[in-house]
Amino acid sequence: MAEILKINDISVSYGSIRALSNVSMSVDEGAVVSLIGANGAGKSTLLKAIVGQEPLKSGSISFDGEVIAQTKHHGSLTTDLIARRGVALVPEGRHVFADMTVEENLDMGAFMVRDQAIINKRKEDMYEFFPILGARKKQKTRSLSGGEQQMMAIARALMSAPRLLLLDEPGLGLAPLVVQDIFNKIKIINEENKVTVFLVEQNARLALRSSSYGYVLENGRIVLEDKGEALLQNERVQKAYLGA
């Protein structure tokens, strides 16, 4: 498979604090790849760096063979231009527009699209894929449950028709059955919609089971990488993340 995302020796700092140190990894087109690690390991920082929300101290990030971020912004793209290339981020905590309706939130996800017919078609596709959103499209988002808001955040990201979907803790704070439902949707998005998925998730067992490949981030550094199933059997991973 061809690489769609290439992260080459990147470092990110917050003042004197090094959040990421010499991180290198890649995501093949069509794959589901997971990144696991403890709170504070730097996982969200890595996703923000990919979409241009955190500047790089060193290294570079390429999407589909084009450099989208590198040191000191020289040649780096802005977040909106990265989105136009086909990268969408569902952030940790969802960040929905609480006082807007479900439909209005989805419209925000299609801000780059100028053809109203395409926007309408994509919304109908989202309502079919997430039926609860169709039933509540005129409701204010704040009235939705946490799981419904997460589904809406994913649908909003899909409105831009991304080639690469970045998911930051999609199961955070949700009931186990809701989390499983969301991961079932992620599998369909990947397999049927042909969207590459890069996933950050605290539930390491579920993340690795859902992934063809995985990385382990500790204190801002990649310390392990392997096929998802192999990491599930790794003694270090079992002790640190799987409660074994």
GROMACS .gro file of C-alpha atoms in nm:
model
  244
    1MET     CA    1   0.000   0.000   0.000
    2ALA     CA    2   0.108   0.358  -0.063
    3GLU     CA    3   0.168   0.589   0.230
    4ILE     CA    4  -0.093   0.860   0.263
    5LEU     CA    5   0.057   1.015   0.578
    6LYS     CA    6   0.428   1.035   0.658
    7ILE     CA    7   0.555   1.185   0.983
    8ASN     CA    8   0.930   1.234   0.967
    9ASP     CA    9   1.128   1.294   1.287
   10ILE     CA   10   0.901   1.567   1.426
   11SER     CA   11   0.936   1.746   1.758
   12VAL     CA   12   0.687   1.987   1.916
   13SER     CA   13   0.746   2.205   2.222
   14TYR     CA   14   0.532   2.418   2.451
   15GLY     CA   15   0.786   2.673   2.567
   16SER     CA   16   1.061   2.476   2.739
   17ILE     CA   17   0.849   2.160   2.759
   18ARG     CA   18   0.908   1.905   2.482
   19ALA     CA   19   0.570   1.745   2.399
   20LEU     CA   20   0.692   1.531   2.106
   21SER     CA   21   1.051   1.418   2.048
   22ASN     CA   22   1.174   1.287   1.714
   23VAL     CA   23   0.851   1.106   1.626
   24SER     CA   24   0.842   0.915   1.298
   25MET     CA   25   0.550   0.708   1.174
   26SER     CA   26   0.337   0.644   0.868
   27VAL     CA   27  -0.018   0.555   0.771
   28ASP     CA   28  -0.091   0.352   0.458
   29GLU     CA   29  -0.382   0.454   0.241
   30GLY     CA   30  -0.692   0.250   0.319
   31ALA     CA   31  -0.568   0.138   0.662
   32VAL     CA   32  -0.692   0.191   1.016
   33VAL     CA   33  -0.393   0.283   1.232
   34SER     CA   34  -0.410   0.345   1.607
   35LEU     CA   35  -0.195   0.543   1.846
   36ILE     CA   36  -0.215   0.447   2.212
   37GLY     CA   37  -0.053   0.593   2.521
   38ALA     CA   38  -0.122   0.733   2.866
   39ASN     CA   39  -0.271   1.077   2.933
   40GLY     CA   40  -0.011   1.343   2.864
   41ALA     CA   41   0.192   1.124   2.628
   42GLY     CA   42   0.147   1.372   2.342
   43LYS     CA   43  -0.121   1.197   2.136
   44SER     CA   44  -0.350   1.498   2.086
   45THR     CA   45  -0.047   1.718   2.016
   46LEU     CA   46   0.049   1.485   1.733
   47LEU     CA   47  -0.296   1.509   1.572
   48LYS     CA   48  -0.296   1.887   1.606
   49ALA     CA   49   0.045   1.900   1.440
   50ILE     CA   50  -0.087   1.701   1.145
   51VAL     CA   51  -0.364   1.955   1.080
   52GLY     CA   52  -0.140   2.258   1.130
   53GLN     CA   53  -0.263   2.359   1.475
   54GLU     CA   54   0.077   2.308   1.643
   55PRO     CA   55   0.405   2.430   1.485
   56LEU     CA   56   0.693   2.187   1.448
   57LYS     CA   57   1.020   2.240   1.630
   58SER     CA   58   1.185   2.002   1.384
   59GLY     CA   59   1.097   1.747   1.118
   60SER     CA   60   0.819   1.740   0.860
   61ILE     CA   61   0.476   1.593   0.785
   62SER     CA   62   0.365   1.487   0.438
   63PHE     CA   63   0.018   1.400   0.311
   64ASP     CA   64  -0.013   1.211  -0.016
   65GLY     CA   65   0.348   1.294  -0.100
   66GLU     CA   66   0.317   1.669  -0.036
   67VAL     CA   67   0.482   1.839   0.262
   68ILE     CA   68   0.206   2.003   0.467
   69ALA     CA   69   0.408   2.097   0.777
   70GLN     CA   70   0.773   2.154   0.852
   71THR     CA   71   1.003   2.345   1.083
   72LYS     CA   72   0.932   2.715   1.146
   73HIS     CA   73   0.633   2.714   0.909
   74HIS     CA   74   0.856   2.737   0.598
   75GLY     CA   75   0.643   2.559   0.338
   76SER     CA   76   0.380   2.466   0.595
   77LEU     CA   77   0.013   2.482   0.501
   78THR     CA   78  -0.255   2.647   0.712
   79THR     CA   79  -0.523   2.431   0.873
   80ASP     CA   80  -0.786   2.522   0.612
   81LEU     CA   81  -0.554   2.430   0.325
   82ILE     CA   82  -0.471   2.097   0.489
   83ALA     CA   83  -0.845   2.033   0.518
   84ARG     CA   84  -0.885   2.112   0.148
   85ARG     CA   85  -0.622   1.847   0.070
   86GLY     CA   86  -0.850   1.588   0.233
   87VAL     CA   87  -0.762   1.569   0.604
   88ALA     CA   88  -1.035   1.599   0.870
   89LEU     CA   89  -0.995   1.596   1.249
   90VAL     CA   90  -1.260   1.496   1.503
   91PRO     CA   91  -1.110   1.658   1.814
   92GLU     CA   92  -1.110   1.526   2.167
   93GLY     CA   93  -1.423   1.642   2.346
   94ARG     CA   94  -1.610   1.677   2.014
   95HIS     CA   95  -1.616   2.062   2.013
   96VAL     CA   96  -1.966   2.081   1.869
   97PHE     CA   97  -2.152   2.409   1.824
   98ALA     CA   98  -2.394   2.359   2.112
   99ASP     CA   99  -2.636   2.639   2.025
  100MET     CA  100  -2.665   2.537   1.663
  101THR     CA  101  -2.885   2.260   1.530
  102VAL     CA  102  -2.754   1.926   1.408
  103GLU     CA  103  -2.815   2.037   1.051
  104GLU     CA  104  -2.630   2.363   1.103
  105ASN     CA  105  -2.334   2.177   1.252
  106LEU     CA  106  -2.321   1.955   0.945
  107ASP     CA  107  -2.333   2.262   0.723
  108MET     CA  108  -2.025   2.391   0.907
  109GLY     CA  109  -1.844   2.071   0.814
  110ALA     CA  110  -1.904   2.149   0.447
  111PHE     CA  111  -1.775   2.507   0.463
  112MET     CA  112  -1.536   2.441   0.173
  113VAL     CA  113  -1.811   2.313  -0.058
  114ARG     CA  114  -1.983   2.569  -0.279
  115ASP     CA  115  -2.238   2.344  -0.451
  116GLN     CA  116  -2.555   2.332  -0.239
  117ALA     CA  117  -2.673   2.016  -0.414
  118ILE     CA  118  -2.357   1.836  -0.302
  119ILE     CA  119  -2.401   1.964   0.053
  120ASN     CA  120  -2.762   1.846   0.062
  121LYS     CA  121  -2.666   1.503  -0.073
  122ARG     CA  122  -2.393   1.462   0.187
  123LYS     CA  123  -2.630   1.559   0.467
  124GLU     CA  124  -2.882   1.302   0.351
  125ASP     CA  125  -2.603   1.044   0.342
  126MET     CA  126  -2.513   1.133   0.702
  127TYR     CA  127  -2.875   1.107   0.814
  128GLU     CA  128  -2.893   0.763   0.656
  129PHE     CA  129  -2.565   0.655   0.813
  130PHE     CA  130  -2.652   0.801   1.156
  131PRO     CA  131  -3.034   0.773   1.171
  132ILE     CA  132  -3.054   0.946   1.510
  133LEU     CA  133  -2.909   1.259   1.351
  134GLY     CA  134  -3.178   1.257   1.085
  135ALA     CA  135  -3.444   1.228   1.352
  136ARG     CA  136  -3.297   1.522   1.544
  137LYS     CA  137  -3.159   1.743   1.268
  138LYS     CA  138  -3.361   2.047   1.380
  139GLN     CA  139  -3.267   2.009   1.747
  140LYS     CA  140  -2.999   2.214   1.921
  141THR     CA  141  -2.686   2.010   1.959
  142ARG     CA  142  -2.672   2.069   2.334
  143SER     CA  143  -2.984   1.851   2.368
  144LEU     CA  144  -2.806   1.542   2.232
  145SER     CA  145  -2.647   1.275   2.447
  146GLY     CA  146  -2.269   1.241   2.454
  147GLY     CA  147  -2.279   0.949   2.211
  148GLU     CA  148  -2.507   1.137   1.973
  149GLN     CA  149  -2.279   1.438   1.985
  150GLN     CA  150  -1.982   1.215   1.903
  151MET     CA  151  -2.168   1.072   1.605
  152MET     CA  152  -2.250   1.424   1.493
  153ALA     CA  153  -1.885   1.531   1.528
  154ILE     CA  154  -1.783   1.239   1.305
  155ALA     CA  155  -2.059   1.320   1.055
  156ARG     CA  156  -1.951   1.684   1.051
  157ALA     CA  157  -1.596   1.577   0.963
  158LEU     CA  158  -1.724   1.346   0.689
  159MET     CA  159  -1.912   1.636   0.529
  160SER     CA  160  -1.580   1.749   0.379
  161ALA     CA  161  -1.539   1.405   0.211
  162PRO     CA  162  -1.192   1.348   0.362
  163ARG     CA  163  -0.943   1.090   0.245
  164LEU     CA  164  -0.785   1.079   0.593
  165LEU     CA  165  -0.998   1.094   0.909
  166LEU     CA  166  -0.820   1.172   1.236
  167LEU     CA  167  -1.012   1.067   1.547
  168ASP     CA  168  -0.905   1.190   1.890
  169GLU     CA  169  -1.056   0.977   2.169
  170PRO     CA  170  -1.390   0.898   2.001
  171GLY     CA  171  -1.492   0.677   2.296
  172LEU     CA  172  -1.403   0.922   2.572
  173GLY     CA  173  -1.662   0.933   2.851
  174LEU     CA  174  -1.915   0.716   2.669
  175ALA     CA  175  -2.091   0.397   2.778
  176PRO     CA  176  -1.932   0.072   2.647
  177LEU     CA  177  -2.223  -0.012   2.416
  178VAL     CA  178  -2.212   0.338   2.265
  179VAL     CA  179  -1.836   0.311   2.216
  180GLN     CA  180  -1.878  -0.023   2.038
  181ASP     CA  181  -2.144   0.128   1.812
  182ILE     CA  182  -1.913   0.415   1.721
  183PHE     CA  183  -1.628   0.176   1.642
  184ASN     CA  184  -1.862  -0.027   1.422
  185LYS     CA  185  -1.935   0.296   1.233
  186ILE     CA  186  -1.562   0.367   1.204
  187LYS     CA  187  -1.512   0.023   1.046
  188ILE     CA  188  -1.783   0.097   0.787
  189ILE     CA  189  -1.634   0.441   0.714
  190ASN     CA  190  -1.301   0.274   0.646
  191GLU     CA  191  -1.412  -0.035   0.455
  192GLU     CA  192  -1.714   0.090   0.261
  193ASN     CA  193  -1.641   0.461   0.225
  194LYS     CA  194  -1.270   0.393   0.164
  195VAL     CA  195  -1.156   0.655   0.416
  196THR     CA  196  -0.818   0.604   0.582
  197VAL     CA  197  -0.844   0.632   0.962
  198PHE     CA  198  -0.579   0.739   1.214
  199LEU     CA  199  -0.717   0.679   1.560
  200VAL     CA  200  -0.614   0.795   1.908
  201GLU     CA  201  -0.801   0.608   2.180
  202GLN     CA  202  -0.763   0.540   2.554
  203ASN     CA  203  -0.935   0.201   2.515
  204ALA     CA  204  -0.620   0.033   2.389
  205ARG     CA  205  -0.775  -0.310   2.350
  206LEU     CA  206  -1.057  -0.187   2.129
  207ALA     CA  207  -0.828   0.043   1.932
  208LEU     CA  208  -0.574  -0.229   1.854
  209ARG     CA  209  -0.844  -0.484   1.768
  210SER     CA  210  -0.983  -0.233   1.520
  211SER     CA  211  -0.646  -0.151   1.361
  212SER     CA  212  -0.420  -0.312   1.108
  213TYR     CA  213  -0.120  -0.136   1.265
  214GLY     CA  214  -0.050   0.046   1.589
  215TYR     CA  215   0.199   0.272   1.763
  216VAL     CA  216   0.268   0.326   2.132
  217LEU     CA  217   0.358   0.679   2.246
  218GLU     CA  218   0.522   0.735   2.584
  219ASN     CA  219   0.651   1.072   2.706
  220GLY     CA  220   0.643   1.215   2.355
  221ARG     CA  221   0.834   0.929   2.191
  222ILE     CA  222   0.730   0.625   1.988
  223VAL     CA  223   0.846   0.326   2.192
  224LEU     CA  224   0.671   0.041   2.011
  225GLU     CA  225   0.507  -0.026   1.676
  226ASP     CA  226   0.367  -0.340   1.517
  227LYS     CA  227   0.054  -0.492   1.370
  228GLY     CA  228  -0.248  -0.434   1.592
  229GLU     CA  229  -0.288  -0.802   1.681
  230ALA     CA  230   0.081  -0.832   1.764
  231LEU     CA  231   0.068  -0.535   2.001
  232LEU     CA  232  -0.229  -0.697   2.177
  233GLN     CA  233  -0.002  -0.993   2.254
  234ASN     CA  234   0.297  -0.777   2.354
  235GLU     CA  235   0.375  -0.823   2.724
  236ARG     CA  236   0.475  -0.459   2.771
  237VAL     CA  237   0.151  -0.337   2.614
  238GLN     CA  238  -0.055  -0.585   2.816
  239LYS     CA  239   0.094  -0.470   3.147
  240ALA     CA  240   0.078  -0.098   3.073
  241TYR     CA  241  -0.248  -0.062   2.879
  242LEU     CA  242  -0.456  -0.379   2.889
  243GLY     CA  243  -0.461  -0.450   3.261
  244ALA     CA  244  -0.298  -0.790   3.214
   0.00000   0.00000   0.00000
